[in-house]
Short mmCIF file of C-alpha atoms and ligand atoms in Angstrom, two decimals:
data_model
loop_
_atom_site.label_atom_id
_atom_site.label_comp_id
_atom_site.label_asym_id
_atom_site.label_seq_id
_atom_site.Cartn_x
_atom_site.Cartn_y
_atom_site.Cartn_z
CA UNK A 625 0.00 0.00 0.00
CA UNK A 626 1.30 3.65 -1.21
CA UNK A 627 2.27 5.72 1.97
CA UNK A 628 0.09 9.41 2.39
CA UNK A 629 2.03 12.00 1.83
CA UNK A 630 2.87 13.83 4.53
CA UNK A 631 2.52 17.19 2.73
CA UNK A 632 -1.70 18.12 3.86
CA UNK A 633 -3.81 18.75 1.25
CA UNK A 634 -6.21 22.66 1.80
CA UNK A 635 -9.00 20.09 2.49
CA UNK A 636 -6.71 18.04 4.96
CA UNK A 637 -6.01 21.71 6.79
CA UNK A 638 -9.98 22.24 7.40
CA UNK A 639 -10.89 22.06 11.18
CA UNK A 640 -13.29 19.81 12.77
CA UNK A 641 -15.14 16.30 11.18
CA UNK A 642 -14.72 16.13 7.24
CA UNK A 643 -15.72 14.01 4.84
CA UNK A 644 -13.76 13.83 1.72
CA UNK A 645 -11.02 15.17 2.63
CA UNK A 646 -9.19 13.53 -0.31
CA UNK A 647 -10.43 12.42 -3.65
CA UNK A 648 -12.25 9.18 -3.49
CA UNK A 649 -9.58 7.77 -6.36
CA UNK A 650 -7.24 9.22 -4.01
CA UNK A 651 -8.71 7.57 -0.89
CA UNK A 652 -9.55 3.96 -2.91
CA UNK A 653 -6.10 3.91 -3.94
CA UNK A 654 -4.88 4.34 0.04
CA UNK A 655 -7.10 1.77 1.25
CA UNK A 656 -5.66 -0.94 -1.15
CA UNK A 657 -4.28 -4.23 -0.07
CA UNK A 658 -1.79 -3.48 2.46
CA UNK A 659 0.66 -6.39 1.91
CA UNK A 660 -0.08 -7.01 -1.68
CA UNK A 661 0.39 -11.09 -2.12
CA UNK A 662 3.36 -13.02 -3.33
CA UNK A 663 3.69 -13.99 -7.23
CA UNK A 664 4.24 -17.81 -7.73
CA UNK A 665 8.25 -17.07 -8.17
CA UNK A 666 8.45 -15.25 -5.60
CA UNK A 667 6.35 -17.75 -3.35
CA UNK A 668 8.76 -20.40 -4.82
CA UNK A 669 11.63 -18.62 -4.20
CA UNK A 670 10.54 -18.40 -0.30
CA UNK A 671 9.40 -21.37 -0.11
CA UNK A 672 13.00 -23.13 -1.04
CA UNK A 673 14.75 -20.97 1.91
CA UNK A 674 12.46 -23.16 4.87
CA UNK A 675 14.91 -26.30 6.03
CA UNK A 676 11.85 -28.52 6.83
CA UNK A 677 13.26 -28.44 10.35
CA UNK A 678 12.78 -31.83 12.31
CA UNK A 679 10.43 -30.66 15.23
CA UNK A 680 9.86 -27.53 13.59
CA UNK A 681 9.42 -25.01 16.34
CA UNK A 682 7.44 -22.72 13.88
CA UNK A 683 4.55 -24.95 14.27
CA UNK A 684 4.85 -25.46 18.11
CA UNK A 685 4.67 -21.67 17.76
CA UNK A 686 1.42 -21.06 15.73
CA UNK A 687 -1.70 -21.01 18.04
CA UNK A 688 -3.44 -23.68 15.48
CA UNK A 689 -0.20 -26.22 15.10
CA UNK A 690 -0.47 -25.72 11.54
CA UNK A 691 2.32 -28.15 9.83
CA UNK A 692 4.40 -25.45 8.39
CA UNK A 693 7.17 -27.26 6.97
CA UNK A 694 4.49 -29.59 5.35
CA UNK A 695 2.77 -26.89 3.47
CA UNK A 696 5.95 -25.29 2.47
CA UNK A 697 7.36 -28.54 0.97
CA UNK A 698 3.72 -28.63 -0.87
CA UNK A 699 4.11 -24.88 -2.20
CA UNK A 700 7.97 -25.99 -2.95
CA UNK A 701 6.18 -28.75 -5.13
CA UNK A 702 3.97 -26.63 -6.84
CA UNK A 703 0.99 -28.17 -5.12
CA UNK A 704 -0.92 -25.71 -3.57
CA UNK A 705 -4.03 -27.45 -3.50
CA UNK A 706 -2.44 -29.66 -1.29
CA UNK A 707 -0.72 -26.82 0.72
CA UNK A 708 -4.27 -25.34 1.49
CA UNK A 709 -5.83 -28.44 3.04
CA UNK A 710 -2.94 -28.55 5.09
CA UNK A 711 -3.24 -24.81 6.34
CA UNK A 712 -7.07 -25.58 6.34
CA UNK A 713 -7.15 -29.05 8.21
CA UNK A 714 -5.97 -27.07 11.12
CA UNK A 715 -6.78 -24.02 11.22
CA UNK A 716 -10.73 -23.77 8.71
CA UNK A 717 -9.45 -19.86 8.85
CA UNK A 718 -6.24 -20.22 7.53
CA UNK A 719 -6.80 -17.29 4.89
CA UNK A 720 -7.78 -14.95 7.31
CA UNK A 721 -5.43 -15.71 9.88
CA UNK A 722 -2.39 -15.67 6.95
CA UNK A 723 -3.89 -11.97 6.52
CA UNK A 724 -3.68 -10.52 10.18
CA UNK A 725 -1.94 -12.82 12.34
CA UNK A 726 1.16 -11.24 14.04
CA UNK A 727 3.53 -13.75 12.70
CA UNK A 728 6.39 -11.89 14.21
CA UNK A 729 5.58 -12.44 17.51
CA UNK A 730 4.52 -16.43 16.41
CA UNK A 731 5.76 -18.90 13.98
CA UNK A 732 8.28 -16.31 12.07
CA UNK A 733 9.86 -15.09 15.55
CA UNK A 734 10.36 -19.02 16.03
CA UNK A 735 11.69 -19.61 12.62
CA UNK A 736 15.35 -21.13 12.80
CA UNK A 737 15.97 -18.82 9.93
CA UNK A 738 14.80 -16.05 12.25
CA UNK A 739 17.32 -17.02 14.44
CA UNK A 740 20.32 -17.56 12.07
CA UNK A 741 20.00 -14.70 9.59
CA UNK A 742 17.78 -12.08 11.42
CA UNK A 743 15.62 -12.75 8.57
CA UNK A 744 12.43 -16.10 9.19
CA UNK A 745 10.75 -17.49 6.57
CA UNK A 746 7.94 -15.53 5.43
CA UNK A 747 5.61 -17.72 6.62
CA UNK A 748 2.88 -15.67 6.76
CA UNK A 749 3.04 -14.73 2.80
CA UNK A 750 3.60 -18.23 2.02
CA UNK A 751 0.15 -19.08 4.41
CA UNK A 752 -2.04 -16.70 2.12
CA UNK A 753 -0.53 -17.88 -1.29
CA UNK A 754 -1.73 -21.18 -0.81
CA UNK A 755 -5.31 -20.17 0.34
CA UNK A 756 -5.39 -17.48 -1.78
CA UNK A 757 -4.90 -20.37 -4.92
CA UNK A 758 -7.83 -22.32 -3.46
CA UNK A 759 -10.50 -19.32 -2.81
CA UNK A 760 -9.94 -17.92 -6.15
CA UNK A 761 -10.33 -21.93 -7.91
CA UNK A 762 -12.22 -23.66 -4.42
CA UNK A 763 -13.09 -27.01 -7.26
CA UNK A 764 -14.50 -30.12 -5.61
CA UNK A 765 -14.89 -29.78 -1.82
CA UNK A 766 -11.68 -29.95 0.25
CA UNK A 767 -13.14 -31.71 2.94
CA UNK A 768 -16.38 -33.89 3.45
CA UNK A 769 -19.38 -33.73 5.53
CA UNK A 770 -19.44 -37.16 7.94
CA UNK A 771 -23.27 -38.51 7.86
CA UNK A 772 -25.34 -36.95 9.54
CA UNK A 773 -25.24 -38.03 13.41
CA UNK A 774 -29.03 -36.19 14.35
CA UNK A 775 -27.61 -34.15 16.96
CA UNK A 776 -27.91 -30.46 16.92
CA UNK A 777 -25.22 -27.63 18.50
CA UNK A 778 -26.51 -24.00 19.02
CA UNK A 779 -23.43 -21.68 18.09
CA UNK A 780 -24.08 -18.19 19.54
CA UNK A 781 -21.58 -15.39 17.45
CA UNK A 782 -19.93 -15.94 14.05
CA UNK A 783 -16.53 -14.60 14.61
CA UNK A 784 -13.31 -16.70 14.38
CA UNK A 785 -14.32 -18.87 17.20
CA UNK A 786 -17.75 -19.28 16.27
CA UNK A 787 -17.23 -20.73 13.07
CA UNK A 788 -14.52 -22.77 13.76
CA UNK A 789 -16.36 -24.81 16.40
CA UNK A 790 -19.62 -25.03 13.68
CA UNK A 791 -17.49 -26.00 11.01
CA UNK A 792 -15.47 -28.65 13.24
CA UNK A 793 -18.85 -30.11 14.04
CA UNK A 794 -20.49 -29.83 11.05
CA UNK A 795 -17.62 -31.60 9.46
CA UNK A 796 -18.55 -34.38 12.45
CA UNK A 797 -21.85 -35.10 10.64
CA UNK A 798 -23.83 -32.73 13.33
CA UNK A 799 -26.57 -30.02 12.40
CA UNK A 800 -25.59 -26.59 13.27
CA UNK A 801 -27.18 -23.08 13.85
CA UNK A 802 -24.94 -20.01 13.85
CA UNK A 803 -27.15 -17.20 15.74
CA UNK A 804 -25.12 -13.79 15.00
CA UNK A 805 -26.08 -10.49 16.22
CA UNK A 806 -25.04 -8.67 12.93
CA UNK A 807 -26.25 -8.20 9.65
CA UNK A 808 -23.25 -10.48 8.56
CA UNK A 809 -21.29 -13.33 10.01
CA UNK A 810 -17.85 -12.64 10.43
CA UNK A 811 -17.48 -11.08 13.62
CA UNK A 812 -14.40 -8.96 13.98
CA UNK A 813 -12.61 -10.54 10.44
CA UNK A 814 -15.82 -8.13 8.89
CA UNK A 815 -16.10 -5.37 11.50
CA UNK A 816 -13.56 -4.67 13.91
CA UNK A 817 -9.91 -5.15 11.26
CA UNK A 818 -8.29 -2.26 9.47
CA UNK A 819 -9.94 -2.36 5.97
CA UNK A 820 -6.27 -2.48 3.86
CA UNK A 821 -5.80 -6.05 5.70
CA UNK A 822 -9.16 -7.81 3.62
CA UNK A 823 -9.92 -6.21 0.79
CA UNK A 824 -12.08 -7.38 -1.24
CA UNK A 825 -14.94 -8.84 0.93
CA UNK A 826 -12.45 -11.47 1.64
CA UNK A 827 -14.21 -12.55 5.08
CA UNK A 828 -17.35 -13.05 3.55
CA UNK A 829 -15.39 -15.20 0.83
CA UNK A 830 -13.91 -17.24 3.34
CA UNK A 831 -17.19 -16.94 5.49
CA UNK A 832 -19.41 -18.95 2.51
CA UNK A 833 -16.44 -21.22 2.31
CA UNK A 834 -17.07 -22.64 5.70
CA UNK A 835 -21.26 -22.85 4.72
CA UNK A 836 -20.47 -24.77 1.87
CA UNK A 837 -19.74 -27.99 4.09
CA UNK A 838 -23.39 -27.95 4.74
CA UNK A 839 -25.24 -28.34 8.11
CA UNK A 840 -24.25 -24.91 8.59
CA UNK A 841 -27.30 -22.54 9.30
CA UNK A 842 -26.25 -18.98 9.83
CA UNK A 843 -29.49 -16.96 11.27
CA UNK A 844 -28.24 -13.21 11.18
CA UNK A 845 -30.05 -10.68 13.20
CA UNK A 846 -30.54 -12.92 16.34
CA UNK A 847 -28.99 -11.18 19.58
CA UNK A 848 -28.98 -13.62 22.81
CA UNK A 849 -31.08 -12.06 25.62
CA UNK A 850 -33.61 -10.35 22.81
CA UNK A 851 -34.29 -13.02 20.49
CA UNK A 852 -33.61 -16.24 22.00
CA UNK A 853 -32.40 -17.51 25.81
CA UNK A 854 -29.46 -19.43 26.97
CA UNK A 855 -31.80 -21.70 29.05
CA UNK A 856 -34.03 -22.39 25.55
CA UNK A 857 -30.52 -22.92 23.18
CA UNK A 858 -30.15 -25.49 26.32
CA UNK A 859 -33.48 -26.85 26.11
CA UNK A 860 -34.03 -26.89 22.89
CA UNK A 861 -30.20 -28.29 21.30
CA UNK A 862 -27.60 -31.39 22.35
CA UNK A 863 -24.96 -28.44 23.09
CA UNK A 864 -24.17 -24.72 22.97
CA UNK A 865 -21.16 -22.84 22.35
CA UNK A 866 -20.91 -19.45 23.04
CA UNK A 867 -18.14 -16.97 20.91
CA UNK A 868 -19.87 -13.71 21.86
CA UNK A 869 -16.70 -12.06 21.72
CA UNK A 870 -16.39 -9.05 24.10
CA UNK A 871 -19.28 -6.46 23.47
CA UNK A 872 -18.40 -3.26 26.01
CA UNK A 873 -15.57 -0.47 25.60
CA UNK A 874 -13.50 0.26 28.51
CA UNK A 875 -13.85 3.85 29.48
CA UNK A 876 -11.26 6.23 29.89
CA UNK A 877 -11.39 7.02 33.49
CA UNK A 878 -11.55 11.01 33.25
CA UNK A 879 -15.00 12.55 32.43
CA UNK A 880 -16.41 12.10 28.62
CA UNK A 881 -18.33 15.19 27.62
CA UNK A 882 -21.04 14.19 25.43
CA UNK A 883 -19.07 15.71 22.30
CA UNK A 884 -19.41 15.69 18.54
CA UNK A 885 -15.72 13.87 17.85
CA UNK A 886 -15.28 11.53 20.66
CA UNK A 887 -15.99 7.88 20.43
CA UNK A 888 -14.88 4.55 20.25
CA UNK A 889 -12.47 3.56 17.97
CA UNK A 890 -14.03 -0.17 17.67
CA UNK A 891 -16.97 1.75 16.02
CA UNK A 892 -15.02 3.59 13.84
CA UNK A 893 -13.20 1.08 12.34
CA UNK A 894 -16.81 -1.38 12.26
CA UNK A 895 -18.13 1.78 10.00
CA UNK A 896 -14.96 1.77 7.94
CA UNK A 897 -15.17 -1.38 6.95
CA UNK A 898 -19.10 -1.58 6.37
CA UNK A 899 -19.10 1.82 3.97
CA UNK A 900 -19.56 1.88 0.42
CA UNK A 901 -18.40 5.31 -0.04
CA UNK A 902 -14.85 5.74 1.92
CA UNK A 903 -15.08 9.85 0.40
CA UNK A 904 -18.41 10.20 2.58
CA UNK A 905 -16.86 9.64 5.81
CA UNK A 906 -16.02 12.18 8.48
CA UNK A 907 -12.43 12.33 9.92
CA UNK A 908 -11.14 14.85 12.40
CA UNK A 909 -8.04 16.90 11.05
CA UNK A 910 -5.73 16.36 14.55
CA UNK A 911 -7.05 12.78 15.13
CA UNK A 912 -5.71 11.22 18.91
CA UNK A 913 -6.74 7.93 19.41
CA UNK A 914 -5.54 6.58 23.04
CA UNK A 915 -4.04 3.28 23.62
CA UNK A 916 -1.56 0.66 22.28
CA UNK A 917 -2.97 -2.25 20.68
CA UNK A 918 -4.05 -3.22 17.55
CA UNK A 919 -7.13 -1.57 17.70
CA UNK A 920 -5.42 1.56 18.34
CA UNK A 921 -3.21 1.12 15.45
CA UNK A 922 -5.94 0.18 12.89
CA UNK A 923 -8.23 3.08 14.02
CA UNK A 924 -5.34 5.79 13.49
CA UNK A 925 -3.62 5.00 10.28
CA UNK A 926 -7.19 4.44 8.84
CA UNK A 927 -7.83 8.08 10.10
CA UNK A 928 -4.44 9.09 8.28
CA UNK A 929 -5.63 7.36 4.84
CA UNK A 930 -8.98 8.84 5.36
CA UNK A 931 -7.09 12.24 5.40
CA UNK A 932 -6.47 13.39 8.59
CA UNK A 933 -3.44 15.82 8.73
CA UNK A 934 -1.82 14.59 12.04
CA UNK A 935 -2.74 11.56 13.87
CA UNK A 936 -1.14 10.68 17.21
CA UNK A 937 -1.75 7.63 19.61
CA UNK A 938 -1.04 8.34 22.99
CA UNK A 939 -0.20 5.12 25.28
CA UNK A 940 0.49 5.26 29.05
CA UNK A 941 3.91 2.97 28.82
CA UNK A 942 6.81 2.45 26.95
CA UNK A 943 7.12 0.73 23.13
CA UNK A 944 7.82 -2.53 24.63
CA UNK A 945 4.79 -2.71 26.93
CA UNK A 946 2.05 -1.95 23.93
CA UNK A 947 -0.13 -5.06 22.94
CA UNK A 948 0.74 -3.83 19.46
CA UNK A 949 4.32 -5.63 17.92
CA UNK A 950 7.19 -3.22 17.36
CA UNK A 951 6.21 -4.21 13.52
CA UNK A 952 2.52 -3.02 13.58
CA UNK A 953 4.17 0.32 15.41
CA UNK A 954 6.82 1.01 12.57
CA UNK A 955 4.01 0.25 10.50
CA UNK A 956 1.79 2.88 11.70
CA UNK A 957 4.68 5.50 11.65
CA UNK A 958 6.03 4.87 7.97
CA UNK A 959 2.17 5.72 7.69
CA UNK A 960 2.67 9.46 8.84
CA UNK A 961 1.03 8.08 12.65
CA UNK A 962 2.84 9.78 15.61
CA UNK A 963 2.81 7.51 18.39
CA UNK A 964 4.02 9.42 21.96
CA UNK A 965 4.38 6.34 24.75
CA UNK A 966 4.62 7.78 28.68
CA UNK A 967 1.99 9.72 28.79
CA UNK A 968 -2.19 9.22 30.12
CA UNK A 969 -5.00 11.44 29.38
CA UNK A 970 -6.02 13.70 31.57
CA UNK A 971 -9.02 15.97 30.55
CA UNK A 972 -11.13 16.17 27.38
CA UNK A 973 -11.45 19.59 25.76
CA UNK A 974 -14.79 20.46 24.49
CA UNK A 975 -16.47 23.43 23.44
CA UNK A 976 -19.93 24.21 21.21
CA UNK A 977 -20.41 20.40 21.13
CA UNK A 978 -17.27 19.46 19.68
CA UNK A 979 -14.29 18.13 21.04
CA UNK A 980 -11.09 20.82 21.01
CA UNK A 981 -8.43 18.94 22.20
CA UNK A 982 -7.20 16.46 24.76
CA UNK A 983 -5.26 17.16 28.16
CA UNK A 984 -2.27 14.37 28.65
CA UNK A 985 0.04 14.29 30.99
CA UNK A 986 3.66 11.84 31.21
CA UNK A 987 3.82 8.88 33.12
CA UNK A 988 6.57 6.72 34.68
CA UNK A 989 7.18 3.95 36.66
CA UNK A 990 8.12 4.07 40.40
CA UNK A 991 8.09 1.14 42.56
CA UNK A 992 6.60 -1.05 39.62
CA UNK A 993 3.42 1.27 39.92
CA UNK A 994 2.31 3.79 36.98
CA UNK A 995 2.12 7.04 38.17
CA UNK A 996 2.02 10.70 36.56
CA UNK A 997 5.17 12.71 36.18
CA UNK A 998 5.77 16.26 34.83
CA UNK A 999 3.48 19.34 33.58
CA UNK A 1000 0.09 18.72 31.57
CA UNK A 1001 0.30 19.58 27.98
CA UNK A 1002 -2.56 19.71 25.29
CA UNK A 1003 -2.46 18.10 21.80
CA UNK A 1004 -5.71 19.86 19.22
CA UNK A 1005 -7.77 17.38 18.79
CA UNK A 1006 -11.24 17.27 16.46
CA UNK A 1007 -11.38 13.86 17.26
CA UNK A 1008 -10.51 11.73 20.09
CA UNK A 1009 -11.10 7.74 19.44
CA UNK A 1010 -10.81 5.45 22.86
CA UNK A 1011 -8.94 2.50 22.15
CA UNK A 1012 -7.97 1.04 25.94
CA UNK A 1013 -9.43 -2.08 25.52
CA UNK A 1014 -13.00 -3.59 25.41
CA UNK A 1015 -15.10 -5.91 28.53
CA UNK A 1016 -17.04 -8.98 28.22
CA UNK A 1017 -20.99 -7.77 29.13
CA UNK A 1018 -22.10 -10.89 31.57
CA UNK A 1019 -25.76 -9.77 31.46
CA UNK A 1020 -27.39 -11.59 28.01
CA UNK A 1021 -25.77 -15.03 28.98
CA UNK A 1022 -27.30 -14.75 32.41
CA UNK A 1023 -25.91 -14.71 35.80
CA UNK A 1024 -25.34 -18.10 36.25
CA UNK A 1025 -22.12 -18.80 34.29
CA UNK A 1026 -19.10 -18.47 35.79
CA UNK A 1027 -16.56 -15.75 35.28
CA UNK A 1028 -12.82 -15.34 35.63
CA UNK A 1029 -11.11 -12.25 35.68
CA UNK A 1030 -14.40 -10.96 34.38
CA UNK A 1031 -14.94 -13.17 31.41
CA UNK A 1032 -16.08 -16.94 31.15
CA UNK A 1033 -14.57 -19.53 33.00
CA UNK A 1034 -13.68 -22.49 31.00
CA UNK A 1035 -11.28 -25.81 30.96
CA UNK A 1036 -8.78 -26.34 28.39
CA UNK A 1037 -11.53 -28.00 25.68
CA UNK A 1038 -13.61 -24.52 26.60
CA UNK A 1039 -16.31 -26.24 29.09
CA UNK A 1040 -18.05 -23.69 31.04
CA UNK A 1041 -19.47 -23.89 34.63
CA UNK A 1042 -22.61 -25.16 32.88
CA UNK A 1043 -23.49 -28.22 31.71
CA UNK A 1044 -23.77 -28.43 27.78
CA UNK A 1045 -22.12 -25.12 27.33
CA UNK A 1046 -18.83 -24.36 25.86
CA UNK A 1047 -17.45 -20.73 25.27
CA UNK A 1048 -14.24 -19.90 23.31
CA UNK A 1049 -13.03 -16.37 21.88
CA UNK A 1050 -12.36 -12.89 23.02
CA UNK A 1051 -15.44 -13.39 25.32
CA UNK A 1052 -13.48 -16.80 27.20
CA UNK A 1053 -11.04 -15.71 29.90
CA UNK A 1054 -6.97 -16.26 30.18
CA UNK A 1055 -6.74 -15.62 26.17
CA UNK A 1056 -4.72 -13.14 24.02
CA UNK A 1057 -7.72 -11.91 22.04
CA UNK A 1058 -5.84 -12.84 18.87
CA UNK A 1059 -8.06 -14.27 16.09
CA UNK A 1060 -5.41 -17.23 15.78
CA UNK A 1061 -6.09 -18.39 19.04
CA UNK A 1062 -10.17 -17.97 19.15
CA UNK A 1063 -10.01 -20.32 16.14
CA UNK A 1064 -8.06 -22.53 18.47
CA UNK A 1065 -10.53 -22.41 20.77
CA UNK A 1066 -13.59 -22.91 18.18
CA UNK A 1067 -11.51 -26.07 17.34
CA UNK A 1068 -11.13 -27.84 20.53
CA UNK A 1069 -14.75 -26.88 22.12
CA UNK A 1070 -15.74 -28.84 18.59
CA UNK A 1071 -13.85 -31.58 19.40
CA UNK A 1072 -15.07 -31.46 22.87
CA UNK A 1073 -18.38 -31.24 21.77
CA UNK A 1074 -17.86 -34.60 19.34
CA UNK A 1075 -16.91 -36.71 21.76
CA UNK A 1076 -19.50 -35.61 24.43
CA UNK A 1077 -21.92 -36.63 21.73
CA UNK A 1078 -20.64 -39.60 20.69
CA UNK A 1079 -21.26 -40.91 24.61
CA UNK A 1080 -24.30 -39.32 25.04
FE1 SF4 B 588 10.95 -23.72 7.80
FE2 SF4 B 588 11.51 -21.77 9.62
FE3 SF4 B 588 9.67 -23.61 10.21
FE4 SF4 B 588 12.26 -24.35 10.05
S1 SF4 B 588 11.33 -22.96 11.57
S2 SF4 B 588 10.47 -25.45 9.20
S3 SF4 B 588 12.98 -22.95 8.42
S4 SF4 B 588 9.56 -22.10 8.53
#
């Protein structure tokens, strides 16, 4: 993707929330594929520098256990067919993970080649070449339906964990309905990633991928709590898992005016990637979006491709300390983001409705505790986007499932405190919240699931 220039445009210099402040060629051509994918020499050319390491530790390092030096080998052979249904046999979202996976802190920090050249195997790349061959020519079906057993699982949410576990079951032979809040299934692959990462409606490619097993039903529009119970999914299917991902936004803990400008940036980033018209979106001209992970990072260099003449995130610790990788951070700055670590809001400026600018003060470390240090200092802001994190809302579940750390309790196979009901995802506590790993978890609550049915 084409860096912004950093020289503002007289429509990037106009005050307050702006749509179109760049032509919408201009804009289109910003928003294109981020990491644009390997040709087949180049994939070849990659694919000869992996040693097929004996105990590999790339693959003890990948969330799913994908067999990376197998699918290399395959890709070395020209067979990528085969290369997918590797990816795909264990991980069913191996495109989508290959997209947004942090592969430097996983299987390419692992990579022997990592370690002896300061340079891994681009594993990643590789990951997407493969699956990228078998979406665009899918042919027969990569992997069959078992008969069908006559047992049906309720999966509440259609995000990474979701339909992993439905697919893993489906693929079992067992009947499956997917209730999803949204319009679309998906979850945070369509709402909640930076648009440049899947272009091209590529998670609702790789969403109708997973249908086509069959005994997938996906019933859009259907939020737990309004339209349908826990205690009926219990009464009414042989199991239930629940990937209801994590549905509040942590707030900043200084007083929110109610302020044109000032929002979340999880919303931001869900309406980036559901408009049709990128030119007909407002963005602030001084854009500060406050926190350090990859939400944070997706929100502001979106707001920089939108237009916005300086974006800064502001995070209360140091560069090593932010949930984001050192790669997503360089990544941001080459895109004209300013990122300023040690320092914590302290007062939002608002005046006429509309947020001015935001109050911040440094931060330091004394006695292992966070506390402020030095004078308070403004940044203008015309649009201030909270990115500190987001909380798992206990309420539509009901009370009686038990929490950890203030998410849902679960075993290593994702059994709840309830009987019949697995959880797995953002929403499941002790996790990451990296898509990677919900898949993970989708994948063993289906096995799980199997073999409680098969006794039952
Ligand atoms: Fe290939 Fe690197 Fe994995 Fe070894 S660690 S098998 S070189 S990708």
């Amino acid at each position: 993707m084409p860096s912004p220039s950093l020289a503002p445009t007289d429509e990037q210099r106009r005050p307050g929330l702006q749509a179109g402040r760049l032509p919408a060629a201009e804009i289109e051509r910003r928003f294109a594929d981020a990491h644009p994918a390997l040709n087949a020499v180049q994939a070849q050319l990659e694919a000869d520098r992996c040693l097929f390491c004996w105990a590999a530790p790339c693959v003890a390092a990948c969330p799913t256990g994908i067999d990376i030096p197998s699918f290399i080998a395959r890709i070395a052979q020209g067979n990528l067919r085969g290369a997918a249904r590797t990816i795909l046999q264990a991980n069913p979202l191996g495109g989508m993970c290959a997209r947004v996976c942090p592969t430097e802190v996983l299987c390419e920090q692992a990579c022997v080649r990592q370690a002896q050249e300061g340079k891994p195997v681009r594993i990643g790349e590789l990951q997407r070449h493969a699956t990228d061959a078998l979406f665009a020519d899918p042919g027969v079906p990569l992997f069959t339906r078992a008969p069908a057993t006559g047992r049906r699982v309720a999966v509440v949410g259609a995000g990474p964990a979701g339909l992993a576990c439905a697919h893993g079951l489906a693929r079992e032979g067992h009947a499956v309905v997917v209730f999803e809040a949204r319009a679309k299934g998906g979850g945070l692959n369509e709402y909640g990633l930076a648009r440049y990462k899947t272009p091209d409606g590529f998670a609702q490619r790789e969403l109708q991928w997973l249908l086509s097993i069959g005994g997938m039903e996906l019933r859009c529009g259907q939020v737990l709590g309004r339209d349908f119970t826990l205690d009926g999914l219990r009464r009414d299917f042989d199991a239930v898992f629940l990937g209801l991902g994590l549905a509040g936004v942590n707030a900043l803990g200084i007083p929110e005016p109610e302020a044109e400008g000032l929002r979340s940036a999880v919303d931001f980033i869900a309406e980036l990637r559901q408009a049709s018209d990128l030119a007909a979106l407002p963005v602030g001209r001084d854009v500060v979006v406050i926190g350090g992970g990859m939400t944070a990072i997706d929100a502001a260099v979106q707001s920089r491709l939108l237009g916005a003449s300086q974006v800064t995130i502001a995070y209360r610790r140091g560069p090593d300390a932010m949930p984001a990788s050192r790669e997503e951070q360089r990544w941001a700055q080459t895109q004209g983001v300013t990122i300023r670590h040690w320092v914590t809001p302290k007062a939002v400026r608002a005046s006429e409705g509309r947020v001015q600018g935001l109050q911040l003060v440094g931060t330091t470390v004394v006695d292992g505790r966070l506390v402020e240090a030095g004078d308070a200092f403004e940044l203008p802001a015309d649009m201030i986007l909270r990115a500190i994190g987001q909380a798992y809302v206990p309420g539509p579940a009901g009370a009686d499932i038990a929490l950890a750390a203030g998410r849902i309790r679960t075993d290593d196979e994702g059994r709840t405190s309830l009987q019949g009901v697995w959880a797995g995802g953002d929403c499941r506590a002790g996790g990451r919240d990296l898509t990677v790993e919900a898949v993970e978890h989708g994948k063993r609550a289906a096995r799980s699931i199997h073999l409680q049915l098969c006794r039952a």
